[in-house]
CSV table of C-alpha atoms and ligand atoms in Angstrom, one decimal:
chain,number,residue,atom,x,y,z
M,1,MET,CA,-131.6,287.1,63.9
M,2,SER,CA,-128.1,285.2,63.3
M,3,ASN,CA,-127.4,283.5,59.7
M,4,ARG,CA,-126.4,280.5,60.6
M,5,LEU,CA,-128.6,276.8,59.8
M,6,PHE,CA,-128.2,274.6,61.8
M,7,ILE,CA,-128.9,270.9,60.2
M,8,PHE,CA,-130.6,268.8,61.7
M,9,ASP,CA,-130.6,264.7,60.2
M,10,THR,CA,-133.3,263.1,60.6
M,11,THR,CA,-131.6,260.2,58.0
M,12,LEU,CA,-132.0,257.6,61.0
M,13,ARG,CA,-135.3,258.3,62.3
M,14,ASP,CA,-137.5,259.7,59.8
M,15,GLY,CA,-135.9,258.1,56.7
M,16,GLU,CA,-135.1,254.4,58.5
M,17,GLN,CA,-138.6,254.1,59.0
M,18,VAL,CA,-139.2,253.5,55.1
M,19,PRO,CA,-140.2,249.7,54.7
M,20,GLY,CA,-136.7,247.6,53.7
M,21,CYS,CA,-134.2,250.6,54.7
M,22,GLN,CA,-133.5,249.3,58.3
M,23,LEU,CA,-130.3,249.2,59.7
M,24,ASN,CA,-129.0,247.4,62.4
M,25,THR,CA,-126.8,249.4,65.1
M,26,VAL,CA,-123.2,248.8,64.1
M,27,GLU,CA,-124.9,250.1,60.2
M,28,LYS,CA,-126.7,253.0,62.1
M,29,ILE,CA,-122.7,254.2,63.7
M,30,GLN,CA,-121.4,254.3,60.1
M,31,VAL,CA,-124.0,256.2,59.2
M,32,ALA,CA,-124.2,258.4,62.3
M,33,LYS,CA,-120.2,259.0,62.0
M,34,ALA,CA,-120.3,260.3,58.4
M,35,LEU,CA,-123.1,262.8,59.8
M,36,GLU,CA,-121.0,263.8,62.0
M,37,SER,CA,-117.8,264.2,59.6
M,38,LEU,CA,-120.1,265.9,56.8
M,39,GLY,CA,-121.0,268.3,59.7
M,40,VAL,CA,-124.9,268.1,60.7
M,41,ASP,CA,-125.5,269.6,63.8
M,42,VAL,CA,-128.0,267.3,65.2
M,43,ILE,CA,-128.8,263.6,64.6
M,44,GLU,CA,-131.8,262.1,65.6
M,45,ALA,CA,-130.6,258.8,66.5
M,46,GLY,CA,-134.0,256.8,66.6
M,47,PHE,CA,-137.3,256.2,68.2
M,48,PRO,CA,-136.3,254.4,71.5
M,49,VAL,CA,-139.7,252.9,72.9
M,50,SER,CA,-140.6,252.0,69.7
M,51,SER,CA,-138.5,248.7,69.7
M,52,PRO,CA,-135.0,247.5,71.4
M,53,GLY,CA,-133.1,248.0,68.1
M,54,ASP,CA,-134.0,251.7,68.1
M,55,TYR,CA,-133.1,252.3,72.0
M,56,ASN,CA,-129.8,250.4,71.6
M,57,SER,CA,-128.9,252.2,69.1
M,58,VAL,CA,-129.9,255.6,70.0
M,59,ILE,CA,-127.8,254.2,72.7
M,60,GLU,CA,-124.5,253.2,70.8
M,61,ILE,CA,-124.8,256.6,68.3
M,62,SER,CA,-124.1,258.7,72.1
M,63,LYS,CA,-121.4,256.7,72.5
M,64,ALA,CA,-119.7,256.8,69.4
M,65,VAL,CA,-120.8,260.8,68.3
M,66,THR,CA,-118.9,263.5,69.8
M,67,TRP,CA,-120.1,267.1,69.0
M,68,PRO,CA,-123.2,266.7,67.4
M,69,SER,CA,-126.3,266.5,69.7
M,70,ILE,CA,-127.8,263.4,69.7
M,71,CYS,CA,-132.1,263.6,69.5
M,72,ALA,CA,-134.6,261.1,70.7
M,73,LEU,CA,-138.4,260.9,69.3
M,74,THR,CA,-141.1,260.6,71.4
M,75,ARG,CA,-144.9,260.7,71.5
M,76,ALA,CA,-146.4,263.6,74.1
M,77,VAL,CA,-146.6,259.9,76.5
M,78,GLU,CA,-144.5,259.7,80.0
M,79,LYS,CA,-143.4,256.4,79.3
M,80,ASP,CA,-141.8,257.6,75.6
M,81,ILE,CA,-140.1,260.2,77.3
M,82,TYR,CA,-138.7,258.3,79.8
M,83,VAL,CA,-137.1,255.5,77.3
M,84,ALA,CA,-136.1,258.3,75.2
M,85,ALA,CA,-134.1,260.5,78.2
M,86,GLU,CA,-132.6,256.5,79.7
M,87,ALA,CA,-131.3,256.0,75.9
M,88,LEU,CA,-129.6,259.4,75.7
M,89,ARG,CA,-127.7,258.8,79.1
M,90,TYR,CA,-124.1,258.8,77.0
M,91,ALA,CA,-125.0,261.9,74.4
M,92,LYS,CA,-122.4,264.8,75.3
M,93,ARG,CA,-125.1,267.1,74.1
M,94,LYS,CA,-128.6,265.7,74.5
M,95,ARG,CA,-132.2,266.7,73.1
M,96,ILE,CA,-135.7,265.1,73.5
M,97,HIS,CA,-138.2,265.5,70.5
M,98,THR,CA,-141.6,265.3,72.0
M,99,GLY,CA,-144.9,266.7,70.0
M,100,ILE,CA,-148.1,265.4,68.9
M,101,GLY,CA,-150.7,266.3,66.4
M,102,THR,CA,-152.2,269.8,66.1
M,103,SER,CA,-154.4,269.6,63.1
M,104,ASP,CA,-157.8,269.1,63.4
M,105,TYR,CA,-157.3,266.1,61.8
M,106,HIS,CA,-155.2,265.0,63.8
M,107,ILE,CA,-157.6,266.2,66.9
M,108,LYS,CA,-160.4,264.6,65.8
M,109,TYR,CA,-160.1,261.3,63.9
M,110,LYS,CA,-156.5,260.3,65.8
M,111,PHE,CA,-157.0,261.3,69.3
M,112,ASN,CA,-160.6,261.9,69.3
M,113,SER,CA,-159.7,264.8,71.5
M,114,THR,CA,-160.6,268.6,71.5
M,115,ARG,CA,-158.0,271.3,70.8
M,116,GLU,CA,-158.2,272.1,74.6
M,117,GLU,CA,-157.3,269.0,75.5
M,118,ILE,CA,-154.2,268.6,73.2
M,119,LEU,CA,-153.1,272.0,73.9
M,120,GLU,CA,-152.9,270.5,77.7
M,121,ARG,CA,-150.8,267.2,76.5
M,122,ALA,CA,-148.5,269.7,74.7
M,123,ILE,CA,-147.6,271.6,77.4
M,124,ALA,CA,-147.3,267.9,79.9
M,125,CYS,CA,-145.1,266.4,77.5
M,126,VAL,CA,-142.5,269.1,77.3
M,127,LYS,CA,-142.5,269.8,81.2
M,128,TYR,CA,-141.7,266.3,81.8
M,129,ALA,CA,-139.0,266.3,78.9
M,130,LYS,CA,-137.3,269.2,80.7
M,131,LYS,CA,-137.5,267.6,84.2
M,132,HIS,CA,-135.1,265.5,81.9
M,133,VAL,CA,-132.9,267.2,79.8
M,134,GLU,CA,-132.4,271.0,78.9
M,135,ASP,CA,-133.0,270.8,75.5
M,136,VAL,CA,-136.4,269.7,74.7
M,137,GLN,CA,-138.0,270.0,70.9
M,138,PHE,CA,-141.5,270.2,70.5
M,139,TYR,CA,-142.9,268.9,67.1
M,140,ALA,CA,-147.0,270.4,66.3
M,141,GLU,CA,-147.8,267.1,63.6
M,142,ASP,CA,-149.3,268.1,61.3
M,143,ALA,CA,-148.8,271.8,61.3
M,144,GLY,CA,-148.7,272.1,57.9
M,145,ARG,CA,-152.6,271.6,57.9
M,146,THR,CA,-153.0,273.4,61.6
M,147,ASP,CA,-155.1,276.8,61.8
M,148,ASN,CA,-152.3,279.1,62.6
M,149,GLU,CA,-153.9,280.8,65.5
M,150,TYR,CA,-154.4,277.7,67.1
M,151,LEU,CA,-150.6,276.7,66.2
M,152,ALA,CA,-149.6,280.1,67.2
M,153,GLN,CA,-151.7,279.3,70.7
M,154,VAL,CA,-149.9,275.9,71.4
M,155,VAL,CA,-146.1,277.3,70.5
M,156,GLU,CA,-146.1,279.8,73.1
M,157,ALA,CA,-147.6,277.8,75.2
M,158,VAL,CA,-144.8,275.2,75.1
M,159,ILE,CA,-141.8,278.0,74.8
M,160,LYS,CA,-143.7,279.0,78.2
M,161,ALA,CA,-143.0,275.2,79.6
M,162,GLY,CA,-139.3,275.3,78.2
M,163,ALA,CA,-139.5,274.1,74.6
M,164,THR,CA,-135.8,275.2,73.0
M,165,VAL,CA,-136.5,274.3,69.7
M,166,ILE,CA,-140.3,274.6,67.6
M,167,ASN,CA,-140.5,272.0,65.0
M,168,ILE,CA,-143.7,272.8,62.3
M,169,PRO,CA,-143.3,269.8,60.0
M,170,ASP,CA,-145.3,270.1,57.2
M,171,THR,CA,-145.8,265.7,57.7
M,172,THR,CA,-148.4,265.6,55.0
M,173,GLY,CA,-146.1,267.2,52.4
M,174,TYR,CA,-149.5,269.5,51.5
M,175,CYS,CA,-148.4,272.9,51.9
M,176,LEU,CA,-146.9,275.7,48.8
M,177,PRO,CA,-144.3,277.2,49.2
M,178,ALA,CA,-145.8,281.0,50.2
M,179,GLU,CA,-148.6,279.6,52.3
M,180,PHE,CA,-145.3,277.9,54.3
M,181,GLY,CA,-143.1,280.7,54.7
M,182,ALA,CA,-145.9,282.6,55.7
M,183,LYS,CA,-147.0,280.5,58.8
M,184,ILE,CA,-143.7,280.7,60.0
M,185,LYS,CA,-143.7,284.6,59.7
M,186,TYR,CA,-147.3,284.4,61.5
M,187,LEU,CA,-145.6,282.3,64.4
M,188,ILE,CA,-142.4,285.0,64.6
M,189,ASP,CA,-145.2,287.7,64.4
M,190,HIS,CA,-147.7,286.6,66.6
M,191,VAL,CA,-146.2,284.0,69.4
M,192,ASP,CA,-144.5,285.9,72.8
M,193,GLY,CA,-141.4,284.3,73.5
M,194,ILE,CA,-140.8,282.7,69.7
M,195,ASP,CA,-136.9,285.2,69.6
M,196,LYS,CA,-136.0,282.9,72.6
M,197,VAL,CA,-135.9,279.9,70.5
M,198,THR,CA,-135.4,277.9,67.3
M,199,ILE,CA,-137.9,277.1,64.8
M,200,ALA,CA,-137.3,274.1,62.8
M,201,THR,CA,-138.9,273.5,59.3
M,202,HIS,CA,-139.6,269.3,58.7
M,203,CYS,CA,-141.1,269.1,54.9
M,204,HIS,CA,-142.3,266.3,53.2
M,205,ASN,CA,-142.2,265.9,49.8
M,206,ASP,CA,-145.7,264.6,48.4
M,207,LEU,CA,-146.3,267.1,46.0
M,208,GLY,CA,-142.3,267.5,45.6
M,209,MET,CA,-142.2,270.8,47.2
M,210,ALA,CA,-140.1,269.6,50.1
M,211,THR,CA,-136.9,271.6,49.7
M,212,ALA,CA,-139.2,274.7,48.7
M,213,ASN,CA,-140.8,274.8,51.7
M,214,THR,CA,-138.1,274.5,53.8
M,215,ILE,CA,-136.0,277.2,51.7
M,216,SER,CA,-139.4,279.3,51.9
M,217,GLY,CA,-139.5,278.5,55.8
M,218,ILE,CA,-135.8,279.2,56.4
M,219,LEU,CA,-136.3,282.9,54.5
M,220,ASN,CA,-139.1,283.9,56.4
M,221,GLY,CA,-137.2,283.0,59.8
M,222,ALA,CA,-136.9,279.2,60.5
M,223,ARG,CA,-133.0,278.7,61.6
M,224,GLN,CA,-133.0,274.3,61.9
M,225,ALA,CA,-133.8,272.5,59.0
M,226,GLU,CA,-135.1,269.0,59.3
M,227,VAL,CA,-133.8,266.9,56.7
M,228,THR,CA,-132.4,263.4,55.1
M,229,ILE,CA,-129.7,262.0,53.3
M,230,ASN,CA,-131.0,262.1,49.5
M,231,GLY,CA,-134.2,262.7,50.4
M,232,ILE,CA,-135.1,259.2,51.6
M,233,GLY,CA,-137.9,259.0,53.6
M,234,GLU,CA,-141.8,257.7,53.9
M,235,ARG,CA,-143.5,258.1,50.8
M,236,ALA,CA,-142.5,260.4,48.8
M,237,GLY,CA,-139.1,261.4,51.5
M,238,ASN,CA,-137.9,264.2,53.4
M,239,THR,CA,-136.3,267.3,52.4
M,240,SER,CA,-132.8,266.3,50.8
M,241,LEU,CA,-129.6,267.4,53.1
M,242,GLU,CA,-127.5,268.0,49.6
M,243,GLU,CA,-130.1,270.6,47.9
M,244,VAL,CA,-130.3,272.5,51.4
M,245,ALA,CA,-126.5,272.8,51.6
M,246,MET,CA,-126.2,273.4,48.2
M,247,ILE,CA,-128.7,276.2,47.5
M,248,PHE,CA,-126.9,278.1,50.6
M,249,LYS,CA,-123.4,277.7,49.3
M,250,SER,CA,-124.6,278.3,45.6
M,251,HIS,CA,-127.0,281.1,46.3
M,252,LYS,CA,-124.5,283.4,48.8
M,253,ASP,CA,-126.9,286.2,48.0
M,254,LEU,CA,-129.4,284.8,50.5
M,255,ASP,CA,-126.2,285.0,53.3
M,256,ILE,CA,-127.6,282.1,55.4
M,257,THR,CA,-124.6,279.6,56.2
M,258,THR,CA,-124.6,275.9,57.0
M,259,ASN,CA,-121.7,273.9,58.7
M,260,ILE,CA,-122.0,271.5,55.7
M,261,ASN,CA,-118.7,270.5,54.3
M,262,THR,CA,-120.2,270.0,51.3
M,263,THR,CA,-117.4,267.9,49.8
M,264,LYS,CA,-118.3,265.2,51.9
M,265,ILE,CA,-121.8,265.2,50.4
M,266,TYR,CA,-121.3,262.2,47.6
M,267,LYS,CA,-119.7,259.8,49.5
M,268,THR,CA,-122.1,260.2,52.2
M,269,SER,CA,-125.0,259.9,49.8
M,270,ARG,CA,-123.4,256.8,48.4
M,271,MET,CA,-123.1,255.3,51.7
M,272,VAL,CA,-126.4,256.0,52.5
M,273,SER,CA,-127.9,254.4,49.2
M,274,SER,CA,-125.9,251.1,49.7
M,275,LEU,CA,-126.4,250.4,53.5
M,276,MET,CA,-130.6,251.1,52.9
M,277,ASN,CA,-131.0,249.4,49.4
M,278,MET,CA,-132.0,252.6,48.4
M,279,PRO,CA,-131.6,253.7,44.7
M,280,ILE,CA,-130.8,257.6,43.6
M,281,GLN,CA,-133.1,258.2,40.8
M,282,PRO,CA,-130.7,259.1,38.2
M,283,ASN,CA,-131.8,262.6,37.8
M,284,LYS,CA,-131.9,263.4,41.5
M,285,ALA,CA,-130.4,267.3,42.2
M,286,ILE,CA,-126.8,267.0,43.5
M,287,VAL,CA,-126.1,263.3,44.1
M,288,GLY,CA,-128.4,261.8,40.9
M,289,ARG,CA,-125.9,259.8,38.7
M,290,ASN,CA,-126.7,262.1,35.3
M,291,ALA,CA,-126.3,265.2,38.1
M,292,PHE,CA,-123.6,266.6,36.2
M,293,ALA,CA,-123.7,264.6,32.8
M,294,HIS,CA,-124.0,267.3,30.1
M,295,SER,CA,-125.3,264.8,27.1
M,296,SER,CA,-126.9,267.1,24.5
M,297,GLY,CA,-123.5,268.4,22.1
M,298,ILE,CA,-124.7,272.2,22.5
M,299,HIS,CA,-124.3,271.7,26.1
M,300,GLN,CA,-120.5,269.5,25.8
M,301,ASP,CA,-119.3,271.8,24.2
M,302,GLY,CA,-120.8,274.7,26.2
M,303,VAL,CA,-119.1,273.1,28.9
M,304,LEU,CA,-115.8,272.4,28.0
M,305,LYS,CA,-115.2,276.2,26.9
M,306,ASN,CA,-116.7,277.4,30.1
M,307,ARG,CA,-118.3,275.1,32.7
M,308,GLU,CA,-120.0,277.6,34.1
M,309,SER,CA,-121.8,277.9,30.8
M,310,TYR,CA,-124.2,274.9,32.2
M,311,GLU,CA,-123.2,274.0,34.9
M,312,ILE,CA,-124.5,276.1,38.7
M,313,ILE,CA,-122.2,273.8,40.9
M,314,ASP,CA,-118.5,272.6,40.8
M,315,PRO,CA,-119.2,268.7,40.9
M,316,LYS,CA,-115.9,268.7,43.3
M,317,ASP,CA,-118.0,270.8,45.4
M,318,VAL,CA,-120.0,267.8,46.6
M,319,GLY,CA,-117.0,265.2,46.4
M,320,ILE,CA,-117.5,264.2,42.7
M,321,GLU,CA,-113.7,264.3,40.9
M,322,ASP,CA,-115.2,263.1,37.5
M,323,PRO,CA,-118.5,262.7,37.3
M,324,ASN,CA,-117.9,260.5,34.6
M,325,SER,CA,-114.9,258.1,35.6
M,326,ILE,CA,-115.1,254.9,34.9
M,327,VAL,CA,-113.5,253.6,38.4
M,328,LEU,CA,-112.1,250.3,38.2
M,329,THR,CA,-112.2,247.2,35.4
M,330,ALA,CA,-110.7,243.3,35.9
M,331,ARG,CA,-107.3,244.3,36.0
M,332,SER,CA,-107.7,246.4,39.0
M,333,GLY,CA,-106.2,244.5,42.2
M,334,HIS,CA,-106.8,244.5,45.9
M,335,ALA,CA,-105.7,248.0,47.1
M,336,ALA,CA,-107.4,249.5,44.2
M,337,LEU,CA,-110.9,248.5,45.3
M,338,LYS,CA,-109.7,248.9,49.0
M,339,HIS,CA,-108.9,253.0,48.0
M,340,ARG,CA,-112.3,253.3,45.8
M,341,LEU,CA,-113.9,252.0,48.6
M,342,GLN,CA,-112.8,254.3,51.4
M,343,VAL,CA,-113.4,257.3,48.6
M,344,LEU,CA,-117.0,256.4,49.0
M,345,GLY,CA,-116.8,256.3,52.7
M,346,ILE,CA,-116.8,252.7,53.3
M,347,GLU,CA,-114.5,250.7,55.8
M,348,MET,CA,-113.9,247.2,55.7
M,349,THR,CA,-112.5,244.4,57.7
M,350,LYS,CA,-109.5,242.5,56.0
M,351,GLU,CA,-112.1,239.5,55.6
M,352,GLU,CA,-115.0,241.7,54.4
M,353,LEU,CA,-112.3,242.8,51.8
M,354,ASP,CA,-111.7,239.6,50.7
M,355,ILE,CA,-115.2,238.8,50.2
M,356,ALA,CA,-115.8,241.8,48.3
M,357,TYR,CA,-112.5,241.5,45.9
M,358,GLN,CA,-113.9,237.6,45.0
M,359,GLU,CA,-117.2,239.4,44.1
M,360,PHE,CA,-115.2,241.7,42.1
M,361,LEU,CA,-113.7,239.6,40.1
M,362,LYS,CA,-116.8,237.9,39.3
M,363,LEU,CA,-118.6,241.5,38.2
M,364,ALA,CA,-115.6,242.2,36.4
M,365,ASP,CA,-115.8,239.2,34.8
M,366,ARG,CA,-118.7,239.5,33.1
M,367,LYS,CA,-118.7,243.6,33.3
M,368,LYS,CA,-115.9,245.5,31.5
M,369,ASN,CA,-116.5,248.8,33.7
M,370,ILE,CA,-117.4,249.1,37.0
M,371,THR,CA,-118.3,252.1,38.2
M,372,ASP,CA,-119.2,253.5,42.1
M,373,ASP,CA,-122.5,251.9,42.4
M,374,ASP,CA,-121.4,248.7,41.2
M,375,ILE,CA,-118.7,248.4,44.1
M,376,LEU,CA,-121.6,249.5,46.5
M,377,VAL,CA,-123.5,247.2,45.9
M,378,LEU,CA,-120.5,244.5,46.6
M,379,ALA,CA,-119.6,246.2,49.4
M,380,GLY,CA,-123.4,245.2,50.8
M,381,LYS,CA,-122.2,241.5,49.8
M,382,HIS,CA,-120.2,240.6,52.6
M,383,ARG,CA,-123.6,240.7,54.7
M,384,ASP,CA,-124.9,238.0,53.1
M,385,LYS,CA,-122.1,235.4,54.5
M,386,ASP,CA,-123.5,234.8,58.1
M,387,ALA,CA,-127.5,234.2,56.5
M,388,ARG,CA,-128.6,230.6,56.9
M,389,ILE,CA,-130.5,229.7,53.8
M,390,LYS,CA,-127.3,230.0,51.1
M,391,LEU,CA,-128.0,229.6,47.1
M,392,GLU,CA,-126.0,227.2,46.1
M,393,TYR,CA,-126.6,227.0,42.5
M,394,LEU,CA,-129.2,227.8,40.8
M,395,GLN,CA,-130.1,226.6,36.5
M,396,VAL,CA,-132.5,227.9,34.3
M,397,THR,CA,-134.2,227.2,30.9
M,398,SER,CA,-136.6,229.8,30.1
M,399,GLY,CA,-137.5,230.3,26.2
M,400,VAL,CA,-140.8,231.4,23.6
M,401,GLY,CA,-143.5,228.7,23.7
M,402,VAL,CA,-141.8,226.6,26.1
M,403,ARG,CA,-142.7,226.0,30.4
M,404,SER,CA,-139.5,227.8,32.6
M,405,VAL,CA,-137.9,225.2,34.3
M,406,ALA,CA,-135.3,225.4,37.6
M,407,SER,CA,-133.2,223.2,40.1
M,408,VAL,CA,-132.2,225.1,42.8
M,409,GLY,CA,-130.1,224.0,45.5
M,410,LEU,CA,-129.9,225.8,48.6
M,411,SER,CA,-127.7,224.9,51.6
M,412,ILE,CA,-130.0,225.5,55.6
M,413,ALA,CA,-127.7,226.0,58.3
M,414,GLY,CA,-125.0,223.9,56.3
M,415,GLU,CA,-127.5,221.5,55.2
M,416,LYS,CA,-128.1,220.6,51.4
M,417,PHE,CA,-131.3,220.4,49.7
M,418,GLU,CA,-132.4,220.1,46.2
M,419,ALA,CA,-135.4,221.3,44.0
M,420,CYS,CA,-136.8,221.3,41.1
M,421,ALA,CA,-139.7,223.1,39.6
M,422,THR,CA,-141.6,225.1,36.7
M,423,GLY,CA,-143.2,228.7,36.1
M,424,ASN,CA,-144.5,230.6,33.9
M,425,GLY,CA,-141.2,232.3,33.8
M,426,PRO,CA,-137.7,231.5,35.2
M,427,VAL,CA,-138.3,233.6,38.2
M,428,ASP,CA,-141.2,231.8,39.3
M,429,ALA,CA,-140.2,228.3,38.1
M,430,ALA,CA,-137.1,229.6,40.8
M,431,ILE,CA,-139.5,230.6,43.9
M,432,THR,CA,-142.1,227.8,43.4
M,433,ALA,CA,-138.1,225.3,43.7
M,434,ILE,CA,-137.9,227.0,46.9
M,435,LYS,CA,-140.9,226.9,48.2
M,436,GLN,CA,-140.9,222.9,47.8
M,437,ILE,CA,-137.9,222.9,50.0
M,438,ILE,CA,-139.3,225.6,52.8
M,439,HIS,CA,-142.7,224.6,52.6
M,440,ARG,CA,-143.9,227.8,54.0
M,441,HIS,CA,-147.0,229.9,52.8
M,442,MET,CA,-145.0,232.9,51.6
M,443,VAL,CA,-146.7,235.1,48.6
M,444,VAL,CA,-144.4,237.9,46.7
M,445,GLN,CA,-146.0,241.3,47.5
M,446,GLU,CA,-143.5,243.8,45.5
M,447,PHE,CA,-141.0,242.7,42.7
M,448,LEU,CA,-139.2,245.7,41.5
M,449,ILE,CA,-135.8,245.0,39.2
M,450,GLN,CA,-133.6,247.8,38.1
M,451,ALA,CA,-130.7,248.4,36.1
M,452,ILE,CA,-127.1,250.1,38.1
M,453,THR,CA,-126.0,252.3,34.7
M,454,ARG,CA,-126.7,251.3,31.5
M,455,GLY,CA,-125.9,248.7,29.1
M,456,SER,CA,-127.2,245.0,28.3
M,457,ASN,CA,-124.0,243.8,30.8
M,458,ASP,CA,-125.1,246.0,33.4
M,459,VAL,CA,-125.9,244.9,37.0
M,460,GLY,CA,-129.7,244.7,37.8
M,461,LYS,CA,-130.8,245.1,41.7
M,462,VAL,CA,-133.9,243.4,42.7
M,463,HIS,CA,-136.1,244.9,45.8
M,464,MET,CA,-139.1,242.1,46.6
M,465,THR,CA,-141.5,242.2,49.4
M,466,VAL,CA,-142.5,238.9,50.6
M,467,GLU,CA,-145.2,238.5,52.8
M,468,TYR,CA,-145.6,235.8,55.4
M,469,GLU,CA,-148.0,235.1,58.5
M,470,GLY,CA,-149.5,238.9,57.9
M,471,ASN,CA,-146.0,240.3,57.9
M,472,HIS,CA,-143.8,241.8,55.2
M,473,TYR,CA,-140.2,241.0,54.7
M,474,TYR,CA,-137.7,242.5,52.3
M,475,GLY,CA,-134.9,241.0,50.5
M,476,PHE,CA,-132.3,242.6,48.0
M,477,SER,CA,-129.9,241.4,45.7
M,478,ALA,CA,-128.0,242.6,42.8
M,479,ASN,CA,-126.7,240.4,40.2
M,480,THR,CA,-125.6,241.1,36.4
M,481,ASP,CA,-128.4,237.8,35.6
M,482,ILE,CA,-131.7,238.9,36.8
M,483,VAL,CA,-133.1,235.9,37.8
M,484,ALA,CA,-130.3,235.1,40.1
M,485,ALA,CA,-130.7,238.5,41.3
M,486,SER,CA,-134.5,237.8,41.7
M,487,THR,CA,-134.4,234.5,43.6
M,488,GLU,CA,-131.2,236.1,45.7
M,489,ALA,CA,-133.5,238.9,46.5
M,490,PHE,CA,-136.2,236.1,47.7
M,491,ILE,CA,-133.9,234.1,49.7
M,492,ASP,CA,-132.6,237.1,51.0
M,493,ALA,CA,-136.7,238.2,52.0
M,494,ILE,CA,-137.3,234.9,54.0
M,495,ASN,CA,-133.7,234.5,55.7
M,496,LYS,CA,-135.6,237.3,57.8
M,497,PHE,CA,-138.6,234.8,59.5
M,498,VAL,CA,-137.5,231.5,58.9
M,499,HIS,CA,-134.8,231.0,61.7
B,1,KIV,O1,-143.8,264.0,59.8
B,1,KIV,C1,-143.8,264.7,60.9
B,1,KIV,O2,-144.2,265.2,61.4
B,1,KIV,C2,-142.7,264.0,61.7
B,1,KIV,C3,-142.7,263.8,63.2
B,1,KIV,C4,-142.6,263.4,63.9
B,1,KIV,C5,-142.0,265.5,63.8
B,1,KIV,O3,-141.9,263.3,61.6
B,2,ZN,ZN1,-141.8,263.5,59.2
């Protein structure tokens, strides 16, 4: 068996399904090109039948990317497969990823069907996909909880029908590493023709075991790992690309190689976090802010004497030049900002850079040290420039023993509006004032404030979900003033439905 592990990235499909992480086509192309230069083998670009946006993104990514295979997801439904094949028409290498749930939970409750019928549907979808493309990947959804004997029967049948890659997802993140590894081994030992196809792992992190399960699957014979940047994905996320790549780079004894250029991990990770507004937990392995920060005296002393006493990875191997460096200050010029953005994988037009630089100067006025995370937030600001509703000004008074008051000025499609309201806190007062201008029944559902780095002068990021007419709209902003950030996040969300 070859020791080459194929990396299948699903940041743009499974990752992008996360509420609030949606990207437009231009942003998806930016991520796809970063994945290509990172060295992934397959990019899952979307689920074309699910929306015109996904369909167009698969087309545009297919045109923009040269050597990785472009993959499109479908259900075991002919129309899905037909639409996926259409969306893939410009791809230099194309793959259809089709499949169906095989666990008894899925068969009984999702499909109200039987094992026999599901087997027939699995065969039929692969045969139909095969009429459109040569490379057909089959997924047995919830394989983690599927009876091994039945799973082997389905896998053998779809291989006979022409599948080239067999994906074994632990959809619910339920399996234990030994159990998942044993499942892969069972298939290798019991399925005729399995040596002709590649087996893939696709693990979710509900019990924090996605990476462990993936590694166990690979050590038992799987040769494709399905992953996302930063482990982004529904619920607790998917297996993270950077963890798998660095495990095999660090453990040479395992003799598994990937095509990943690990020095591009850091900038790809930061780009995805910035575009998707999805913060990286500080202690996240490989890419978290603290992943290489040694705070205890004993550790600092040890690392200074010899890095390997406490560090198993050289930060440079993942593209971090100096993990503790302070990158820019108020005296940094336009060119320094441009250079740092390029290091972080962000290319901007001159106009976008001018906006980012103005924002940078405002931030540098309020915050002494500007870090990479701050810069990535600034980089997102130019996206607001075409918003219909803009915050012109905000003034709040609040304190202990007084009711908060907010005055808000908005411009809506260029027209100015003002309102003043009270509330049980400054954010409530500001949102109430906005609701006086925009008379709709909007309810804040989720409201999360996070500091980017540390210190009382830090930038606060606000994630907010607003419910309107039964739908949820996501808003985001970042500002050193958290009341302003909250108000801007509310406006960002309502811009998505007030037209
Ligand atoms: O988690 C899962 O089962 C999936 C499949 C659609 C591959 O994402
Ligand atoms: Zn998944």
